Amino acid sequence: MYQRKKRRPVAEINVVPYIDVMLVLLIIFMATAPLITHGVKVDLPQMQESDLVETKDAPPIIASIDAEGRYFVSVGTDPEAPMDAVEVAAVIKLKLQQNPDTPVMIKGSGHVSYQEVLLLMDFLKNAGVPSVGLMTKSFEES
């Protein structure tokens, strides 16, 4: 007569399905990671180096926002005339076409909303400004 062997239960964990799931997740994260990074590149000025921006040839273009949310540009026909954000971007784009190495800085009032600064940065990015610096005031000036 035929005798059956008793099988012992296997105490090992089958990890192959877990490896498959991890590889799929890895591929998904690798494919979506470059799509997540977006925004405006900002070079923040360092306070330890110097109080002034050192440039070789041209002074920086300064786009300012006052407490009422009006925009100004340090170059152009009338630097004291308020403009809207589209005009600011157009003036800066024209100046950068003449001299592409000119740095662009944003000087905002402490009372202006953060949204206004982001709006100006977005207009400058769309105008082709490669990087934007944010002007700060040192503690000694306060």
PDB file of C-alpha atoms in Angstrom:
ATOM      1  CA  MET A   1       0.000   0.000   0.000  1.00  0.00           C
ATOM      2  CA  TYR A   2       0.983   3.532  -0.677  1.00  0.00           C
ATOM      3  CA  GLN A   3       2.235   5.565   2.259  1.00  0.00           C
ATOM      4  CA  ARG A   4       1.978   9.279   2.276  1.00  0.00           C
ATOM      5  CA  LYS A   5       4.785  11.413   3.482  1.00  0.00           C
ATOM      6  CA  LYS A   6       3.794  14.028   5.882  1.00  0.00           C
ATOM      7  CA  ARG A   7       4.737  17.444   4.657  1.00  0.00           C
ATOM      8  CA  ARG A   8       6.045  19.869   7.113  1.00  0.00           C
ATOM      9  CA  PRO A   9       4.842  23.453   6.843  1.00  0.00           C
ATOM     10  CA  VAL A  10       7.392  25.768   5.292  1.00  0.00           C
ATOM     11  CA  ALA A  11       8.432  28.521   7.665  1.00  0.00           C
ATOM     12  CA  GLU A  12       9.903  30.781   4.985  1.00  0.00           C
ATOM     13  CA  ILE A  13       8.298  33.965   3.767  1.00  0.00           C
ATOM     14  CA  ASN A  14       7.888  34.358   0.047  1.00  0.00           C
ATOM     15  CA  VAL A  15       9.347  37.809  -0.670  1.00  0.00           C
ATOM     16  CA  VAL A  16       9.020  37.803  -4.460  1.00  0.00           C
ATOM     17  CA  PRO A  17       5.658  39.663  -4.485  1.00  0.00           C
ATOM     18  CA  TYR A  18       7.076  42.307  -2.161  1.00  0.00           C
ATOM     19  CA  ILE A  19      10.074  42.833  -4.427  1.00  0.00           C
ATOM     20  CA  ASP A  20       7.743  43.225  -7.413  1.00  0.00           C
ATOM     21  CA  VAL A  21       5.679  45.854  -5.615  1.00  0.00           C
ATOM     22  CA  MET A  22       8.786  47.758  -4.529  1.00  0.00           C
ATOM     23  CA  LEU A  23      10.180  47.807  -8.062  1.00  0.00           C
ATOM     24  CA  VAL A  24       6.884  49.124  -9.432  1.00  0.00           C
ATOM     25  CA  LEU A  25       6.819  51.860  -6.779  1.00  0.00           C
ATOM     26  CA  LEU A  26      10.426  52.744  -7.543  1.00  0.00           C
ATOM     27  CA  ILE A  27       9.630  53.137 -11.237  1.00  0.00           C
ATOM     28  CA  ILE A  28       6.567  55.275 -10.451  1.00  0.00           C
ATOM     29  CA  PHE A  29       8.558  57.581  -8.158  1.00  0.00           C
ATOM     30  CA  MET A  30      11.413  57.865 -10.661  1.00  0.00           C
ATOM     31  CA  ALA A  31       8.963  58.824 -13.415  1.00  0.00           C
ATOM     32  CA  THR A  32       7.040  61.401 -11.373  1.00  0.00           C
ATOM     33  CA  ALA A  33       9.897  63.070  -9.448  1.00  0.00           C
ATOM     34  CA  PRO A  34      11.038  65.351 -12.319  1.00  0.00           C
ATOM     35  CA  LEU A  35       7.451  66.502 -12.842  1.00  0.00           C
ATOM     36  CA  ILE A  36       7.005  67.603  -9.244  1.00  0.00           C
ATOM     37  CA  THR A  37       9.832  70.162  -9.153  1.00  0.00           C
ATOM     38  CA  HIS A  38       8.487  73.441 -10.487  1.00  0.00           C
ATOM     39  CA  GLY A  39       8.542  77.046  -9.443  1.00  0.00           C
ATOM     40  CA  VAL A  40      10.774  80.071  -9.593  1.00  0.00           C
ATOM     41  CA  LYS A  41      14.463  79.781  -8.890  1.00  0.00           C
ATOM     42  CA  VAL A  42      15.439  82.417  -6.329  1.00  0.00           C
ATOM     43  CA  ASP A  43      18.960  83.392  -5.336  1.00  0.00           C
ATOM     44  CA  LEU A  44      18.731  84.932  -1.885  1.00  0.00           C
ATOM     45  CA  PRO A  45      21.397  87.546  -1.157  1.00  0.00           C
ATOM     46  CA  GLN A  46      23.898  86.692   1.560  1.00  0.00           C
ATOM     47  CA  MET A  47      24.216  89.291   4.288  1.00  0.00           C
ATOM     48  CA  GLN A  48      27.725  88.296   5.407  1.00  0.00           C
ATOM     49  CA  GLU A  49      29.499  89.036   2.127  1.00  0.00           C
ATOM     50  CA  SER A  50      28.566  92.610   1.362  1.00  0.00           C
ATOM     51  CA  ASP A  51      25.783  95.139   1.756  1.00  0.00           C
ATOM     52  CA  LEU A  52      26.008  96.046  -1.931  1.00  0.00           C
ATOM     53  CA  VAL A  53      25.544  93.865  -4.974  1.00  0.00           C
ATOM     54  CA  GLU A  54      28.835  93.683  -6.806  1.00  0.00           C
ATOM     55  CA  THR A  55      28.485  93.739 -10.573  1.00  0.00           C
ATOM     56  CA  LYS A  56      31.095  93.933 -13.274  1.00  0.00           C
ATOM     57  CA  ASP A  57      29.480  96.268 -15.777  1.00  0.00           C
ATOM     58  CA  ALA A  58      25.870  97.141 -15.126  1.00  0.00           C
ATOM     59  CA  PRO A  59      24.019  97.944 -11.925  1.00  0.00           C
ATOM     60  CA  PRO A  60      21.211  95.544 -11.073  1.00  0.00           C
ATOM     61  CA  ILE A  61      17.668  96.082 -12.259  1.00  0.00           C
ATOM     62  CA  ILE A  62      15.519  96.568  -9.171  1.00  0.00           C
ATOM     63  CA  ALA A  63      11.789  95.864  -9.293  1.00  0.00           C
ATOM     64  CA  SER A  64      10.112  97.380  -6.224  1.00  0.00           C
ATOM     65  CA  ILE A  65       6.722  96.843  -4.600  1.00  0.00           C
ATOM     66  CA  ASP A  66       5.474  99.453  -2.132  1.00  0.00           C
ATOM     67  CA  ALA A  67       3.013  98.928   0.727  1.00  0.00           C
ATOM     68  CA  GLU A  68       0.027  99.750  -1.528  1.00  0.00           C
ATOM     69  CA  GLY A  69       1.036  97.040  -4.028  1.00  0.00           C
ATOM     70  CA  ARG A  70       2.293  99.404  -6.757  1.00  0.00           C
ATOM     71  CA  TYR A  71       5.232  98.254  -8.877  1.00  0.00           C
ATOM     72  CA  PHE A  72       8.283 100.314  -9.824  1.00  0.00           C
ATOM     73  CA  VAL A  73      11.415  99.585 -11.877  1.00  0.00           C
ATOM     74  CA  SER A  74      14.790 101.264 -11.372  1.00  0.00           C
ATOM     75  CA  VAL A  75      15.347 101.552 -15.162  1.00  0.00           C
ATOM     76  CA  GLY A  76      13.273 103.032 -17.943  1.00  0.00           C
ATOM     77  CA  THR A  77      11.971 106.463 -18.787  1.00  0.00           C
ATOM     78  CA  ASP A  78      10.599 107.320 -15.332  1.00  0.00           C
ATOM     79  CA  PRO A  79      11.775 105.132 -12.431  1.00  0.00           C
ATOM     80  CA  GLU A  80       9.367 106.890 -10.044  1.00  0.00           C
ATOM     81  CA  ALA A  81       6.240 106.107 -12.113  1.00  0.00           C
ATOM     82  CA  PRO A  82       4.099 103.203 -10.859  1.00  0.00           C
ATOM     83  CA  MET A  83       3.446 100.357 -13.300  1.00  0.00           C
ATOM     84  CA  ASP A  84       1.508  97.127 -13.342  1.00  0.00           C
ATOM     85  CA  ALA A  85       3.290  93.758 -13.232  1.00  0.00           C
ATOM     86  CA  VAL A  86       3.006  93.163 -16.984  1.00  0.00           C
ATOM     87  CA  GLU A  87       4.703  96.505 -17.756  1.00  0.00           C
ATOM     88  CA  VAL A  88       7.459  95.753 -15.248  1.00  0.00           C
ATOM     89  CA  ALA A  89       8.119  92.399 -16.927  1.00  0.00           C
ATOM     90  CA  ALA A  90       8.155  94.042 -20.380  1.00  0.00           C
ATOM     91  CA  VAL A  91      10.647  96.753 -19.337  1.00  0.00           C
ATOM     92  CA  ILE A  92      12.950  94.215 -17.669  1.00  0.00           C
ATOM     93  CA  LYS A  93      12.733  91.869 -20.667  1.00  0.00           C
ATOM     94  CA  LEU A  94      13.772  94.746 -22.959  1.00  0.00           C
ATOM     95  CA  LYS A  95      16.728  95.617 -20.719  1.00  0.00           C
ATOM     96  CA  LEU A  96      17.838  91.971 -20.517  1.00  0.00           C
ATOM     97  CA  GLN A  97      17.774  91.723 -24.315  1.00  0.00           C
ATOM     98  CA  GLN A  98      20.272  94.602 -24.393  1.00  0.00           C
ATOM     99  CA  ASN A  99      22.457  93.191 -21.596  1.00  0.00           C
ATOM    100  CA  PRO A 100      21.646  89.584 -20.581  1.00  0.00           C
ATOM    101  CA  ASP A 101      24.170  89.547 -17.702  1.00  0.00           C
ATOM    102  CA  THR A 102      22.326  92.227 -15.722  1.00  0.00           C
ATOM    103  CA  PRO A 103      21.128  90.875 -12.364  1.00  0.00           C
ATOM    104  CA  VAL A 104      17.459  91.364 -11.441  1.00  0.00           C
ATOM    105  CA  MET A 105      16.482  92.064  -7.833  1.00  0.00           C
ATOM    106  CA  ILE A 106      13.093  92.395  -6.146  1.00  0.00           C
ATOM    107  CA  LYS A 107      12.695  94.888  -3.313  1.00  0.00           C
ATOM    108  CA  GLY A 108       9.388  94.536  -1.496  1.00  0.00           C
ATOM    109  CA  SER A 109       7.886  96.459   1.380  1.00  0.00           C
ATOM    110  CA  GLY A 110       7.468  94.526   4.596  1.00  0.00           C
ATOM    111  CA  HIS A 111       3.767  95.373   4.509  1.00  0.00           C
ATOM    112  CA  VAL A 112       3.064  93.989   1.035  1.00  0.00           C
ATOM    113  CA  SER A 113       1.434  90.579   0.791  1.00  0.00           C
ATOM    114  CA  TYR A 114       3.558  87.583  -0.107  1.00  0.00           C
ATOM    115  CA  GLN A 115       1.180  86.908  -3.009  1.00  0.00           C
ATOM    116  CA  GLU A 116       2.180  90.194  -4.677  1.00  0.00           C
ATOM    117  CA  VAL A 117       5.870  89.264  -4.550  1.00  0.00           C
ATOM    118  CA  LEU A 118       5.118  85.812  -5.986  1.00  0.00           C
ATOM    119  CA  LEU A 119       3.027  87.383  -8.746  1.00  0.00           C
ATOM    120  CA  LEU A 120       5.913  89.656  -9.729  1.00  0.00           C
ATOM    121  CA  MET A 121       8.364  86.736  -9.636  1.00  0.00           C
ATOM    122  CA  ASP A 122       6.048  84.741 -11.897  1.00  0.00           C
ATOM    123  CA  PHE A 123       5.776  87.601 -14.405  1.00  0.00           C
ATOM    124  CA  LEU A 124       9.567  87.970 -14.426  1.00  0.00           C
ATOM    125  CA  LYS A 125      10.022  84.236 -14.954  1.00  0.00           C
ATOM    126  CA  ASN A 126       7.607  84.314 -17.883  1.00  0.00           C
ATOM    127  CA  ALA A 127       9.510  87.309 -19.292  1.00  0.00           C
ATOM    128  CA  GLY A 128      12.678  85.199 -19.444  1.00  0.00           C
ATOM    129  CA  VAL A 129      14.544  86.317 -16.336  1.00  0.00           C
ATOM    130  CA  PRO A 130      16.872  83.385 -15.497  1.00  0.00           C
ATOM    131  CA  SER A 131      17.163  84.114 -11.770  1.00  0.00           C
ATOM    132  CA  VAL A 132      15.804  86.661  -9.334  1.00  0.00           C
ATOM    133  CA  GLY A 133      17.427  87.970  -6.172  1.00  0.00           C
ATOM    134  CA  LEU A 134      15.474  89.211  -3.175  1.00  0.00           C
ATOM    135  CA  MET A 135      16.774  92.334  -1.487  1.00  0.00           C
ATOM    136  CA  THR A 136      16.881  92.353   2.287  1.00  0.00           C
ATOM    137  CA  LYS A 137      17.680  94.902   4.918  1.00  0.00           C
ATOM    138  CA  SER A 138      20.356  94.107   7.471  1.00  0.00           C
ATOM    139  CA  PHE A 139      19.669  94.473  11.164  1.00  0.00           C
ATOM    140  CA  GLU A 140      22.000  97.482  11.401  1.00  0.00           C
ATOM    141  CA  GLU A 141      19.811  99.456   8.977  1.00  0.00           C
ATOM    142  CA  SER A 142      16.609  98.891  11.016  1.00  0.00           C
TER     143      SER A 142
END
